[in-house]
XYZ file of C-alpha atoms in Angstrom:
243
model
C 8.579 10.993 -18.963
C 10.961 12.828 -16.646
C 14.613 11.860 -17.063
C 15.044 12.751 -13.408
C 12.474 10.149 -12.356
C 13.963 7.488 -14.615
C 17.492 8.159 -13.356
C 16.445 8.000 -9.708
C 14.420 4.837 -10.321
C 17.397 3.127 -11.952
C 19.699 4.282 -9.155
C 17.395 2.958 -6.422
C 16.959 -0.377 -8.213
C 20.681 -0.863 -8.837
C 21.470 0.034 -5.223
C 19.179 -2.580 -3.705
C 20.272 -5.223 -6.239
C 23.949 -4.619 -5.451
C 23.313 -5.163 -1.752
C 21.342 -8.329 -2.488
C 24.128 -9.608 -4.714
C 26.602 -8.807 -1.928
C 24.689 -10.776 0.706
C 24.526 -13.810 -1.569
C 28.200 -13.514 -2.483
C 29.195 -13.205 1.177
C 27.548 -16.522 1.995
C 28.987 -18.353 -1.021
C 32.518 -16.959 -0.846
C 32.679 -17.316 2.919
C 31.124 -20.799 2.749
C 28.809 -19.743 5.551
C 26.005 -21.870 6.953
C 23.361 -21.673 9.647
C 23.602 -18.773 12.076
C 26.734 -17.329 10.450
C 25.024 -17.184 7.056
C 21.899 -15.544 8.468
C 23.978 -13.031 10.452
C 25.985 -12.029 7.379
C 22.906 -11.700 5.192
C 20.954 -9.779 7.820
C 23.834 -7.352 8.379
C 24.075 -6.526 4.673
C 20.300 -6.278 4.172
C 19.834 -3.996 7.177
C 22.770 -1.896 5.942
C 20.963 -1.452 2.635
C 17.916 -0.076 4.437
C 20.080 2.135 6.636
C 21.740 3.721 3.590
C 18.363 4.847 2.235
C 17.090 5.994 5.632
C 20.183 8.114 6.344
C 20.121 9.563 2.818
C 16.518 10.731 3.077
C 16.958 12.009 6.631
C 19.805 14.207 5.395
C 17.959 15.187 2.215
C 14.418 15.749 3.519
C 14.944 15.815 7.313
C 12.006 13.393 7.480
C 10.945 9.906 6.428
C 7.277 10.759 5.933
C 7.808 11.029 2.188
C 8.742 7.339 2.206
C 5.559 6.397 4.026
C 6.819 6.241 7.607
C 3.597 7.597 9.039
C 0.357 6.367 10.545
C -1.956 4.724 7.959
C -4.975 6.696 6.800
C -7.904 5.918 9.093
C -10.532 3.509 7.782
C -8.412 2.025 4.985
C -7.869 -1.401 6.591
C -11.488 -2.405 6.017
C -11.182 -1.567 2.312
C -8.248 -3.963 2.152
C -10.300 -6.649 3.959
C -7.983 -6.181 6.940
C -5.231 -7.765 4.788
C -6.658 -11.205 5.596
C -5.937 -12.629 2.096
C -2.242 -11.730 2.493
C -2.155 -13.387 5.909
C -3.786 -16.506 4.426
C -1.182 -16.567 1.639
C 1.622 -16.398 4.200
C 0.134 -19.047 6.510
C -0.474 -21.424 3.593
C 3.257 -22.115 3.645
C 2.733 -24.041 6.902
C 0.903 -26.799 5.007
C 4.167 -28.729 4.933
C 4.819 -28.225 8.636
C 6.995 -25.970 10.780
C 10.722 -26.466 11.385
C 10.968 -26.833 15.153
C 14.399 -28.496 15.026
C 15.996 -25.160 14.095
C 14.363 -23.257 16.955
C 17.736 -21.653 17.757
C 17.445 -19.742 14.484
C 13.976 -18.379 15.280
C 15.130 -14.926 16.431
C 17.898 -14.597 13.783
C 15.386 -15.500 11.064
C 12.910 -12.993 12.491
C 15.535 -10.225 12.420
C 16.590 -11.228 8.903
C 13.063 -11.295 7.490
C 12.214 -7.974 9.146
C 15.249 -6.607 7.330
C 14.044 -8.055 4.038
C 10.564 -6.632 4.519
C 11.937 -3.215 5.457
C 14.501 -3.054 2.656
C 12.359 -4.312 -0.210
C 9.343 -2.218 0.756
C 11.540 0.821 1.392
C 13.140 0.717 -2.060
C 10.348 -0.610 -4.259
C 7.341 1.000 -2.565
C 8.684 3.766 -0.320
C 11.092 5.188 -2.894
C 10.205 3.993 -6.405
C 6.416 3.755 -6.125
C 6.175 7.065 -4.284
C 8.377 8.785 -6.880
C 5.786 7.993 -9.560
C 2.664 8.494 -7.433
C 1.442 11.479 -9.484
C 0.434 8.825 -12.011
C -0.961 5.917 -9.983
C -0.963 3.455 -12.883
C 2.695 4.110 -13.702
C 3.621 3.971 -10.032
C 2.016 0.555 -9.610
C 3.314 -0.960 -12.845
C 6.889 0.353 -12.669
C 7.465 -0.571 -9.018
C 5.857 -4.004 -9.462
C 7.720 -4.885 -12.668
C 11.049 -3.947 -11.096
C 10.175 -5.901 -7.949
C 9.356 -8.940 -10.069
C 12.520 -8.624 -12.162
C 14.648 -8.346 -9.021
C 13.857 -11.987 -8.343
C 16.000 -12.951 -11.347
C 18.832 -12.933 -8.810
C 17.398 -16.222 -7.536
C 18.898 -17.913 -10.600
C 22.353 -16.932 -9.352
C 21.449 -18.546 -6.038
C 20.884 -21.886 -7.745
C 17.129 -21.735 -8.374
C 15.832 -23.248 -11.607
C 14.625 -21.009 -14.423
C 11.017 -22.243 -14.281
C 10.902 -21.792 -10.506
C 12.385 -18.308 -10.835
C 9.859 -17.266 -13.494
C 7.016 -18.391 -11.221
C 8.534 -16.435 -8.339
C 8.769 -13.379 -10.583
C 5.078 -13.667 -11.505
C 4.162 -14.031 -7.839
C 6.412 -11.100 -6.882
C 4.885 -8.884 -9.572
C 1.367 -9.613 -8.316
C 2.458 -9.130 -4.701
C 4.063 -5.861 -5.742
C 0.817 -4.614 -7.273
C -1.009 -5.307 -4.010
C 1.688 -3.597 -1.923
C 1.677 -0.597 -4.268
C -2.064 -0.206 -3.726
C -1.525 -0.472 0.028
C 1.093 2.278 0.267
C -0.657 4.597 -2.187
C -4.025 4.364 -0.445
C -2.979 4.098 3.196
C -0.111 6.564 2.643
C 1.895 4.394 5.009
C 4.676 1.902 4.419
C 4.187 0.174 7.782
C 1.502 -2.323 6.654
C 3.695 -3.227 3.665
C 6.780 -3.860 5.794
C 5.001 -5.938 8.432
C 3.004 -8.030 5.954
C 6.052 -8.626 3.755
C 8.217 -9.614 6.724
C 5.495 -11.942 8.039
C 5.204 -13.609 4.621
C 8.957 -14.211 4.373
C 9.254 -15.360 7.988
C 6.561 -17.996 7.470
C 8.483 -19.247 4.444
C 11.772 -19.386 6.354
C 10.471 -21.603 9.169
C 8.484 -23.953 6.929
C 9.495 -27.536 6.244
C 10.226 -27.925 2.549
C 7.882 -30.611 1.260
C 8.052 -32.727 -1.882
C 7.520 -31.262 -5.341
C 3.819 -32.169 -5.456
C 3.104 -30.442 -2.140
C 5.125 -27.381 -3.176
C 3.148 -27.070 -6.409
C -0.196 -27.401 -4.604
C 0.708 -24.844 -1.918
C 2.243 -22.473 -4.444
C -0.847 -22.672 -6.643
C -3.168 -21.955 -3.709
C -1.038 -18.997 -2.657
C -0.959 -17.518 -6.147
C -4.691 -17.990 -6.758
C -5.564 -16.276 -3.458
C -3.088 -13.463 -4.144
C -4.285 -12.972 -7.716
C -7.921 -12.929 -6.610
C -7.096 -10.338 -3.952
C -5.181 -8.268 -6.484
C -8.095 -8.279 -8.938
C -10.492 -7.369 -6.128
C -8.359 -4.359 -5.193
C -8.006 -3.212 -8.790
C -11.767 -3.345 -9.356
C -12.773 -1.873 -5.974
C -10.220 0.908 -5.715
C -10.461 1.910 -9.364
C -14.241 2.075 -9.022
C -13.818 4.404 -6.055
C -11.597 6.623 -8.193
C -14.270 6.785 -10.885
C -16.985 7.577 -8.321
C -14.927 10.447 -6.914
C -14.365 11.887 -10.394
C -18.120 12.038 -11.165
């Protein structure tokens, strides 16, 4: 295992986690709510993405190595046009949509686009692509780190059981996103799908515990089924090409 790869992976992970800690701390320490909280968080999250973008533009004079390119033609059909991921995101609407906070629609959209860009940029664009010479390692390492990053939710007041479930969901989601970027060679589907998923969650009415468990279970089952499908289908294609 290359020490260079390990060092860069740790550096990328620590960088994104520091920014995420900062956006949470800014809200708590500043006692921010509503639009002010979203604005502060969005500013820090977008800054995190900008740091990586500027770094790689200076280093490589291009962002293609991070996946900022057109997806490989014909790959969408192999991913079932990402319909399972769209279903998982829309399932959050089972509890209803928050229309009373319509003034936060655009701020939430900007914020969730920032989340999608930043998380996909660091965990898939940087970390997953760094290990892409070994697809299995690339998928596992990027997904495990993505799952572990959700431990920060505990600091935000989330319960341990809830956080562990979120970590399991994030790991599975990470596996799917890793397959997407490695096979399409583009980070754009990852960013847009991730942002759409988070945006749906942000504008959803939080239901009671029973409803949350039912919706969460449906989302995870669909995601896990999709993940297994991709593993079987895409691995089989690899084996066929090697014959």
